[in-house]
CSV table of C-alpha atoms in Angstrom, one decimal:
chain,number,residue,atom,x,y,z
A,359,MET,CA,113.8,62.4,-115.6
A,360,LYS,CA,110.0,62.5,-115.2
A,361,LEU,CA,107.8,65.3,-116.6
A,362,GLN,CA,107.0,66.6,-113.1
A,363,ASP,CA,110.7,66.9,-112.4
A,364,TYR,CA,111.2,68.9,-115.5
A,365,ILE,CA,108.4,71.2,-114.5
A,366,SER,CA,109.8,71.7,-111.1
A,367,GLU,CA,113.2,72.5,-112.6
A,368,PHE,CA,111.6,74.9,-115.1
A,369,LEU,CA,109.7,76.7,-112.3
A,370,LEU,CA,112.8,77.1,-110.3
A,371,TYR,CA,114.6,78.4,-113.4
A,372,ALA,CA,111.8,80.9,-114.0
A,373,ARG,CA,112.0,82.2,-110.4
A,374,LYS,CA,115.7,82.2,-109.9
A,375,GLU,CA,117.3,82.8,-113.3
A,376,ARG,CA,114.6,84.7,-115.1
A,377,GLY,CA,113.4,86.7,-112.0
A,378,PHE,CA,109.7,86.0,-112.6
A,379,SER,CA,107.4,87.0,-109.7
A,380,ASN,CA,105.9,84.5,-107.4
A,381,GLY,CA,102.5,85.2,-109.0
A,382,THR,CA,103.8,84.5,-112.5
A,383,VAL,CA,105.5,81.3,-111.4
A,384,ALA,CA,102.3,80.2,-109.7
A,385,ASN,CA,100.3,80.9,-112.9
A,386,TYR,CA,102.8,78.9,-114.9
A,387,GLU,CA,102.5,76.1,-112.4
A,388,GLN,CA,98.7,76.1,-112.7
A,389,ASP,CA,98.8,76.2,-116.5
A,390,LEU,CA,101.4,73.4,-116.7
A,391,SER,CA,99.3,71.3,-114.2
A,392,LEU,CA,96.4,71.6,-116.7
A,393,PHE,CA,98.7,70.4,-119.5
A,394,VAL,CA,99.9,67.5,-117.3
A,395,GLU,CA,96.3,66.6,-116.6
A,396,PHE,CA,95.6,66.5,-120.4
A,397,LEU,CA,98.7,64.3,-120.9
A,398,GLU,CA,97.6,61.9,-118.2
A,399,ASN,CA,94.4,61.4,-120.1
A,400,GLU,CA,96.2,61.0,-123.4
A,401,PHE,CA,98.8,58.7,-122.0
A,402,PRO,CA,97.1,56.7,-119.3
A,403,GLU,CA,100.0,54.3,-119.1
A,404,GLY,CA,102.3,57.3,-118.5
A,405,LEU,CA,104.9,59.0,-120.7
A,406,ALA,CA,107.9,56.8,-121.4
A,407,ASP,CA,109.8,59.8,-122.5
A,408,ILE,CA,109.2,63.5,-122.8
A,409,SER,CA,109.9,63.3,-126.5
A,410,GLN,CA,106.5,61.5,-126.9
A,411,ILE,CA,105.0,65.0,-126.7
A,412,ASP,CA,105.0,65.9,-130.4
A,413,LEU,CA,103.2,68.3,-132.6
A,414,ILE,CA,100.1,66.1,-132.8
A,415,VAL,CA,99.8,66.0,-129.0
A,416,LEU,CA,100.3,69.8,-128.7
A,417,ARG,CA,97.6,70.4,-131.4
A,418,ALA,CA,95.3,68.0,-129.5
A,419,TYR,CA,95.9,70.1,-126.3
A,420,LEU,CA,95.1,73.3,-128.2
A,421,SER,CA,91.9,71.7,-129.5
A,422,ARG,CA,90.9,70.6,-126.0
A,423,LEU,CA,91.4,74.2,-124.7
A,424,LEU,CA,89.4,75.6,-127.6
A,425,PHE,CA,86.5,73.3,-126.9
A,426,SER,CA,86.6,73.8,-123.1
A,427,GLY,CA,85.0,77.2,-123.2
A,428,TYR,CA,88.1,79.3,-122.2
A,429,LYS,CA,88.3,82.8,-123.5
A,430,VAL,CA,90.8,83.3,-126.3
A,431,SER,CA,93.0,85.4,-124.0
A,432,THR,CA,93.1,82.6,-121.4
A,433,ILE,CA,94.0,80.1,-124.1
A,434,HIS,CA,96.9,82.3,-125.2
A,435,THR,CA,98.1,82.5,-121.6
A,436,LYS,CA,98.0,78.7,-121.2
A,437,ILE,CA,99.8,78.1,-124.5
A,438,ALA,CA,102.4,80.7,-123.6
A,439,ALA,CA,103.2,78.7,-120.5
A,440,VAL,CA,103.6,75.5,-122.5
A,441,ARG,CA,105.8,77.4,-125.0
A,442,SER,CA,108.1,78.7,-122.3
A,443,PHE,CA,108.3,75.3,-120.8
A,444,PHE,CA,109.3,73.7,-124.2
A,445,LYS,CA,111.8,76.4,-124.9
A,446,PHE,CA,113.4,75.6,-121.6
A,447,LEU,CA,113.3,71.8,-122.4
A,448,PHE,CA,115.0,72.5,-125.7
A,449,ARG,CA,117.6,74.8,-124.1
A,450,ILE,CA,118.7,72.2,-121.6
A,451,GLY,CA,118.7,69.4,-124.2
A,452,ALA,CA,115.8,67.4,-122.9
A,453,ILE,CA,114.1,67.5,-126.3
A,454,GLU,CA,115.6,67.6,-129.8
A,455,THR,CA,112.8,69.6,-131.4
A,456,ASN,CA,110.7,72.4,-130.0
A,457,TYR,CA,107.3,71.9,-131.6
A,458,THR,CA,105.9,75.0,-130.0
A,459,LYS,CA,107.8,77.4,-132.3
């Protein structure tokens, strides 16, 4: 399954199973889109497998956010979206290790 498919599945889960508001789901979608944009720059040839996203990649994303001029509260929100997404991926068995813990 492609990364975007997992994101779509996660957003549907957030809305239907977790009961998140449309606004919250839209914010998650926006935050995860920024993460995907980062990944596209890091992996220009594309991700062969979602398991390529490891602790090193996640730390690089955090560094990118820190140096992009976002407020600390905004960075926390963006990271929370990625954490929720990875918790979901771990729960459904798409990844073996949740590096966001």
